[in-house]
PDB file of C-alpha atoms in Angstrom:
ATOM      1  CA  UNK A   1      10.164  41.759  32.161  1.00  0.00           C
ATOM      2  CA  UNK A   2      11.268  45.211  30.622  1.00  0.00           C
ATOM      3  CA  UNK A   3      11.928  46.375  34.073  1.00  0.00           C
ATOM      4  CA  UNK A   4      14.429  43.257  34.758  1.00  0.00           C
ATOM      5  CA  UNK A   5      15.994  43.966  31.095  1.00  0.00           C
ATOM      6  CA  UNK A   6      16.670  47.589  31.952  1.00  0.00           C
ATOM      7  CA  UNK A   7      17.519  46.637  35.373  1.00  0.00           C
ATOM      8  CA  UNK A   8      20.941  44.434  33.883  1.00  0.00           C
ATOM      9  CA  UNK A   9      21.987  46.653  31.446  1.00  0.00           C
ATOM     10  CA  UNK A  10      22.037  49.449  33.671  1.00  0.00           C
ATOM     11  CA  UNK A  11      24.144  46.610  36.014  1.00  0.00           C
ATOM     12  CA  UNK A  12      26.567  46.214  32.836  1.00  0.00           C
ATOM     13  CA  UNK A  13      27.092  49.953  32.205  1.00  0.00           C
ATOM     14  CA  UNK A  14      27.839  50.338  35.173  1.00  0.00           C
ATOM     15  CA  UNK A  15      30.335  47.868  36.038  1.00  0.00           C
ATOM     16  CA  UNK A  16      31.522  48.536  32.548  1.00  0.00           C
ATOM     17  CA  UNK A  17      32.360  52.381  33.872  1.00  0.00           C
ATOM     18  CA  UNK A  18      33.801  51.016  37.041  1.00  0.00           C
ATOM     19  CA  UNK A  19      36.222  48.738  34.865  1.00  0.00           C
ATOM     20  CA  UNK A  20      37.305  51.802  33.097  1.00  0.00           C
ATOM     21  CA  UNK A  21      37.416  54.535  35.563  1.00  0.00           C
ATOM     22  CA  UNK A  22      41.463  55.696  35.878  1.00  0.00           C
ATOM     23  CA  UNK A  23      43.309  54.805  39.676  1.00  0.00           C
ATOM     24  CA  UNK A  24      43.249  58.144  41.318  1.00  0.00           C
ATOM     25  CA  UNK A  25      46.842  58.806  43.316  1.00  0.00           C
ATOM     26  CA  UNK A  26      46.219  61.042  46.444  1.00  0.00           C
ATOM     27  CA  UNK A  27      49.594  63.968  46.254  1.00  0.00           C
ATOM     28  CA  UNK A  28      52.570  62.467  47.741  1.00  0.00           C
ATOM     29  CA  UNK A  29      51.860  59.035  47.006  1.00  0.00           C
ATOM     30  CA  UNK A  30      54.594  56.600  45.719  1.00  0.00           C
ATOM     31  CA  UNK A  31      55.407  53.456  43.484  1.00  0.00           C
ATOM     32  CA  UNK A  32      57.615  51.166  42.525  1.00  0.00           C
ATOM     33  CA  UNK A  33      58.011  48.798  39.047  1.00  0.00           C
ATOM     34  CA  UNK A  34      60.059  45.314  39.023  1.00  0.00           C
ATOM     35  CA  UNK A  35      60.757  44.014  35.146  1.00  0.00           C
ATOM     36  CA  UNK A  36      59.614  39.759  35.787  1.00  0.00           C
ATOM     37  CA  UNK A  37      60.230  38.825  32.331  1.00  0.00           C
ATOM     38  CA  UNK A  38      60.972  40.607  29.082  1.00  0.00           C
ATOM     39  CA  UNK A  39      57.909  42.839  28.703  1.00  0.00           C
ATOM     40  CA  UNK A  40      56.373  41.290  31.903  1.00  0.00           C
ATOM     41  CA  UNK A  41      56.205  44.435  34.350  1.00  0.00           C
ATOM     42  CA  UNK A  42      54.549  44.818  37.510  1.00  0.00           C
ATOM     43  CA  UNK A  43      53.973  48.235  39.349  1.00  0.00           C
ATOM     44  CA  UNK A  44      53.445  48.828  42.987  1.00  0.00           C
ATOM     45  CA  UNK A  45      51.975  51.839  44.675  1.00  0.00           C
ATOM     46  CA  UNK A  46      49.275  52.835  47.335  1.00  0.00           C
ATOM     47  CA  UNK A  47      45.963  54.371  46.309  1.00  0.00           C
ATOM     48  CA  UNK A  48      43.881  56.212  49.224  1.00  0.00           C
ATOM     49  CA  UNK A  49      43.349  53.346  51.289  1.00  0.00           C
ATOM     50  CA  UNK A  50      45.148  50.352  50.357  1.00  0.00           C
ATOM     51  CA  UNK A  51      48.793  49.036  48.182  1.00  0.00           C
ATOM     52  CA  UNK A  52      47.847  47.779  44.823  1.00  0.00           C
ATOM     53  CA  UNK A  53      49.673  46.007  41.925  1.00  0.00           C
ATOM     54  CA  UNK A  54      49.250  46.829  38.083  1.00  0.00           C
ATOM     55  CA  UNK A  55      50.588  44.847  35.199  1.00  0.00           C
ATOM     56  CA  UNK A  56      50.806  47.200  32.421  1.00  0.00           C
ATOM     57  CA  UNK A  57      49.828  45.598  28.763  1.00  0.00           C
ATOM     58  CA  UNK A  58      52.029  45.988  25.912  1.00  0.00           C
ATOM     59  CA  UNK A  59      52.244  48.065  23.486  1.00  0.00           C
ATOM     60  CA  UNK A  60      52.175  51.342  25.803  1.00  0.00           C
ATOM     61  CA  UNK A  61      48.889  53.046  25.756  1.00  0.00           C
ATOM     62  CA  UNK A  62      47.225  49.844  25.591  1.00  0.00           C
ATOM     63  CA  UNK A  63      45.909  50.015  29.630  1.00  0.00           C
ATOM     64  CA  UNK A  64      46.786  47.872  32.210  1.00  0.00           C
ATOM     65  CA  UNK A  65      45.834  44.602  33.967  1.00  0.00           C
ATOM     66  CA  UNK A  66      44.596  44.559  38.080  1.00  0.00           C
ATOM     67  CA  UNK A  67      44.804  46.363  40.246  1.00  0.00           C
ATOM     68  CA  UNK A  68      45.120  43.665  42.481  1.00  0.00           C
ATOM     69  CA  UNK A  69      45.296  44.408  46.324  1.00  0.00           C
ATOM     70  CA  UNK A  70      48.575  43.189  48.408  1.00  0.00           C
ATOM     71  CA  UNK A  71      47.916  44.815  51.826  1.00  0.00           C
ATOM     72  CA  UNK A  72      45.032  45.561  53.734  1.00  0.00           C
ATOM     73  CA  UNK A  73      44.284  48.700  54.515  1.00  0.00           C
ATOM     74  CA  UNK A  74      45.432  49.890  57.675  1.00  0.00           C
ATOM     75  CA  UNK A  75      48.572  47.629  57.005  1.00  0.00           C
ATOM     76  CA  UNK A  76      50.855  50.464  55.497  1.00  0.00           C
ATOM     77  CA  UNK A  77      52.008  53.564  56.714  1.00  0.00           C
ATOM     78  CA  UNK A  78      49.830  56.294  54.463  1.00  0.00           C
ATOM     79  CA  UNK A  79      52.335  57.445  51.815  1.00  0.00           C
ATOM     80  CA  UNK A  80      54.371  55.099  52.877  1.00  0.00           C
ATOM     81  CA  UNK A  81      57.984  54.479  50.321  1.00  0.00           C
ATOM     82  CA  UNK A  82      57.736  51.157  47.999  1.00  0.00           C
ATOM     83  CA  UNK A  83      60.434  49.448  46.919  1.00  0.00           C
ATOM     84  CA  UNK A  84      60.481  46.256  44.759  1.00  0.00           C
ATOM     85  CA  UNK A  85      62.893  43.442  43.236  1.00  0.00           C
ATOM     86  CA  UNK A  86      62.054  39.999  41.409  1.00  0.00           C
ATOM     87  CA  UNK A  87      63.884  36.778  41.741  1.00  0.00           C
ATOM     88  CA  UNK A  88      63.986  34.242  38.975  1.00  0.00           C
ATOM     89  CA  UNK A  89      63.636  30.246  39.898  1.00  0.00           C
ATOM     90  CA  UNK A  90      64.650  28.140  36.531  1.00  0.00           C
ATOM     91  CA  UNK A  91      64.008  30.941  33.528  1.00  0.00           C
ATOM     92  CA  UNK A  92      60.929  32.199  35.068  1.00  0.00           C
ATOM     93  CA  UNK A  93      59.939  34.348  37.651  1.00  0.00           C
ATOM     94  CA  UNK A  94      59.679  32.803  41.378  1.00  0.00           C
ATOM     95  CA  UNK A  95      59.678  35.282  43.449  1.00  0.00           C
ATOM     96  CA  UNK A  96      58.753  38.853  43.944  1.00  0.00           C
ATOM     97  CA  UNK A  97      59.581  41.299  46.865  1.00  0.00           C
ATOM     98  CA  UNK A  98      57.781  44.787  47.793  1.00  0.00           C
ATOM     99  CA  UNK A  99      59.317  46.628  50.775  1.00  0.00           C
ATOM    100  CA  UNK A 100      57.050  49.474  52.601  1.00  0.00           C
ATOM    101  CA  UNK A 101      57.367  51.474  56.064  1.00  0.00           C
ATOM    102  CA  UNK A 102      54.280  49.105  58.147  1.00  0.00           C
ATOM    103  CA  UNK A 103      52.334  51.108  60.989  1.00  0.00           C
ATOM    104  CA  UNK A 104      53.865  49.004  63.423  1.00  0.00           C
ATOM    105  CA  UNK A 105      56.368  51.177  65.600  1.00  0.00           C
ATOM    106  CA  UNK A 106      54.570  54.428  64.788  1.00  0.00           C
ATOM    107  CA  UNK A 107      54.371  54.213  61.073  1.00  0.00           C
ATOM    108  CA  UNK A 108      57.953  53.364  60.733  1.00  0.00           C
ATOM    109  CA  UNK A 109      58.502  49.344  60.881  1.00  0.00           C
ATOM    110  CA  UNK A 110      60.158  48.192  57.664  1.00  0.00           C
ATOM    111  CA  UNK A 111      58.662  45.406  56.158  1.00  0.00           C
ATOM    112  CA  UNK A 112      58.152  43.089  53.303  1.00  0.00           C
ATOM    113  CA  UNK A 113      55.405  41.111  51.534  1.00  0.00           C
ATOM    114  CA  UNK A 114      56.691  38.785  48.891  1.00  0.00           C
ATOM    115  CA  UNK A 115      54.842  36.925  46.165  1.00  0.00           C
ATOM    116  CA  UNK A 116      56.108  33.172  45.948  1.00  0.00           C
ATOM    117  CA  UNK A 117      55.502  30.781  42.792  1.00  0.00           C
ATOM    118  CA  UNK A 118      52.991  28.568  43.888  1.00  0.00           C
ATOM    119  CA  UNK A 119      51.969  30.294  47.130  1.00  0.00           C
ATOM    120  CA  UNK A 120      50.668  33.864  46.478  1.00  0.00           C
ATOM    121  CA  UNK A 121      51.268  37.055  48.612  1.00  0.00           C
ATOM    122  CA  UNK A 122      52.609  36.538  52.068  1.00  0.00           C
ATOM    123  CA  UNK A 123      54.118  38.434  54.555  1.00  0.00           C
ATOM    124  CA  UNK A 124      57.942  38.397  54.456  1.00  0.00           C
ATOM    125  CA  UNK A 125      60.435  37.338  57.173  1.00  0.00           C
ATOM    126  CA  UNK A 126      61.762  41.128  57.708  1.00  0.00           C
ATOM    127  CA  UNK A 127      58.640  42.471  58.625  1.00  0.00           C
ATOM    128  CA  UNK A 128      58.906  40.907  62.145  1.00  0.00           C
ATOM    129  CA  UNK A 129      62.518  41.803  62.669  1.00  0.00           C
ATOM    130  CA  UNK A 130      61.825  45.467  63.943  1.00  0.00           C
ATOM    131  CA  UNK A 131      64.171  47.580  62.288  1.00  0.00           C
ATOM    132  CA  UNK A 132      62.724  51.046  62.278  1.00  0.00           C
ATOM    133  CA  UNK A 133      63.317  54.361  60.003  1.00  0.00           C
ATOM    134  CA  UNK A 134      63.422  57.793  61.212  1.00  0.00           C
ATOM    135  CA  UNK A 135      60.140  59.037  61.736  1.00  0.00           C
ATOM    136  CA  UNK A 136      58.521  60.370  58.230  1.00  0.00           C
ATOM    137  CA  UNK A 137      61.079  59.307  56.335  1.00  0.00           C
ATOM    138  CA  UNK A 138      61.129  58.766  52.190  1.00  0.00           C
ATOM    139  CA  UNK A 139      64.222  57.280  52.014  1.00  0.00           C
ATOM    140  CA  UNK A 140      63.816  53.367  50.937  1.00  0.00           C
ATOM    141  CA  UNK A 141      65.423  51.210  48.001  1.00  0.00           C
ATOM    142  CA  UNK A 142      65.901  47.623  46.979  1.00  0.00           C
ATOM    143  CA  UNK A 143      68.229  45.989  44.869  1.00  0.00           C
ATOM    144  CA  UNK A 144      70.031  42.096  44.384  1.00  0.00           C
ATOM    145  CA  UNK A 145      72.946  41.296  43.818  1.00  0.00           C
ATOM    146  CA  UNK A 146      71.932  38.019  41.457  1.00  0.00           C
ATOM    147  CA  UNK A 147      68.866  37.098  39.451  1.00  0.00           C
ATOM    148  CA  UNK A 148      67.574  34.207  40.936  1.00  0.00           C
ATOM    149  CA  UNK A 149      66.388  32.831  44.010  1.00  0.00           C
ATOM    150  CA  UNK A 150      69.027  32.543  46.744  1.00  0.00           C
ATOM    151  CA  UNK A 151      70.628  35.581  45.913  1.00  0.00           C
ATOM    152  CA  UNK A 152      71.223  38.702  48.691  1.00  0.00           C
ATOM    153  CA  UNK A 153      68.737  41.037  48.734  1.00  0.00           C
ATOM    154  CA  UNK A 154      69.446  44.673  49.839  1.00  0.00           C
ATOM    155  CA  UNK A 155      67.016  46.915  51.331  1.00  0.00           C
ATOM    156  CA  UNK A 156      68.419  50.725  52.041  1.00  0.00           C
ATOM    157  CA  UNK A 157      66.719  52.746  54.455  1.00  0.00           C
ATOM    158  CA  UNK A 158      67.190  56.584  56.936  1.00  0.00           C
ATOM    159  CA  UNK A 159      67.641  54.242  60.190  1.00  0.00           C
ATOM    160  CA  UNK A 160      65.800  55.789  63.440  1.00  0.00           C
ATOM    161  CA  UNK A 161      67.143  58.507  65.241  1.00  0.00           C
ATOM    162  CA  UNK A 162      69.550  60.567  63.318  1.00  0.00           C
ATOM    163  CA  UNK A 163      68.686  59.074  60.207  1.00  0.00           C
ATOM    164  CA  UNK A 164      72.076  57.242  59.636  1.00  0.00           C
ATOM    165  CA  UNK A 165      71.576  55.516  55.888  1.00  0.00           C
ATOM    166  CA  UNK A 166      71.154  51.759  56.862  1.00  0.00           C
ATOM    167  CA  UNK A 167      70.903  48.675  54.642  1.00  0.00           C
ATOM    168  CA  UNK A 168      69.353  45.456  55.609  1.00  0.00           C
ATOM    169  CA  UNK A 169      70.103  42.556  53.697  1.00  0.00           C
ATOM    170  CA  UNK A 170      69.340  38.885  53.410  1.00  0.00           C
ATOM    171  CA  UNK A 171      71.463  36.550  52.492  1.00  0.00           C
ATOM    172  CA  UNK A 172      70.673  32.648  51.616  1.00  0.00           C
ATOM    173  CA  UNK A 173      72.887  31.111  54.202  1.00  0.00           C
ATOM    174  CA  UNK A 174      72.502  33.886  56.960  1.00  0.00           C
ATOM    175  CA  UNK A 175      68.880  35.467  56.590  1.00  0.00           C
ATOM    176  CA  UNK A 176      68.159  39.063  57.384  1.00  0.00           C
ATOM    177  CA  UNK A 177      70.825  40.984  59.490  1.00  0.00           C
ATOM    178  CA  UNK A 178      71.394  45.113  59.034  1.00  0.00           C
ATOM    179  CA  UNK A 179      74.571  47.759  59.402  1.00  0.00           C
ATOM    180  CA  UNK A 180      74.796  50.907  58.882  1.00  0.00           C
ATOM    181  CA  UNK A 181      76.373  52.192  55.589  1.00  0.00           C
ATOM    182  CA  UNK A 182      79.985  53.586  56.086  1.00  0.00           C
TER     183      UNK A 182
END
C-alpha cells in the first residue's frame, strides 16, 4: 500500500514539474501575437518540433495558459515566419488566422490554418493555392483592413525567384488572388 502511495505522489510531482517547466525556443525561432478581445491575447510560435499557441494571463508575470498544438510536426517549415490576425463575428471573436511558410514546395508554400467559432483549427483555403516565397526567406506579415468577418485579409511575403515583395489577399466576394507590390 505504501509502495502505491509513493508511487502517485511521485506521479503528481512529476506532472506537477512538467506543468511548470518554461517552453524552450530553439535560436532563430519566431512568433506572432493577435489581441481577440481587450486583454484576450493569443501568441503563436514554433518550439523544436511543432507550432504552438499561448494565451498569456493577466496581470503580466502571472504565466500563461496552453500551449496548445496547431500543426503537426513535420507540417511547418523549421523556423518557419508566423504571422497572425483575428476577425470579430457580432462583438466577439470568430475567427483567427496564423500564416507560416508549409514544407510543401521545398519549405516555401505559404499557408494558413485558421481557428473558426464553433469549428476549431482547420487548414485555410490559401494553403492549397501554391504561392511560393524565395527560398529561406523571413519576410511574412498579415494585416486587415476591417475588424470583422468578411473583411480583406492581407498576407505580405519575398515572392520566389528574385524575391519581389508580394501580397496575397482575400477578399469576401473574390477569395484569395496575389500581385506583386509596386
Amino acid at each position: 500500500m505504501q509502495l502505491n502511495f509513493l508511487h502517485l505522489a511521485l506521479l503528481s510531482l512529476l506532472s506537477l514539474a512538467i506543468a511548470n517547466s518554461p517552453i524552450i525556443l530553439t535560436p532563430g525561432r519566431h512568433g506572432a501575437a493577435v489581441e481577440v478581445d481587450q486583454q484576450d491575447v493569443c501568441v503563436y510560435f514554433q518550439d523544436a518540433d511543432s507550432s504552438k499557441g499561448i494565451a498569456p494571463n493577466f496581470p503580466a508575470g502571472s504565466g500563461y495558459a496552453g500551449p496548445g498544438v496547431i500543426l503537426l510536426a513535420g507540417v511547418a517549415r523549421n523556423n518557419t515566419p508566423i504571422a497572425a490576425v483575428v476577425l470579430q463575428n457580432n462583438g466577439t471573436f470568430g475567427e483567427i488566422h496564423v500564416f507560416y511558410f508549409g514544407v510543401a514546395y521545398t519549405d516555401r508554400l505559404l499557408s494558413e490554418r485558421v481557428w473558426t467559432a464553433g469549428v476549431g483549427w482547420h487548414d485555410g483555403p490559401l494553403s492549397g493555392l501554391g504561392y511560393t516565397s524565395r527560398a529561406v526567406d523571413h519576410f511574412l506579415y498579415a494585416f486587415t483592413d476591417g475588424k470583422t468577418v468578411g473583411s480583406t485579409i492581407r498576407v505580405g511575403f519575398a515572392c520566389d525567384g528574385l524575391g519581389p515583395m508580394c501580397e496575397a489577399y482575400c477578399s469576401p466576394s473574390a477569395g484569395w488572388a496575389w500581385n506583386v507590390v509596386q
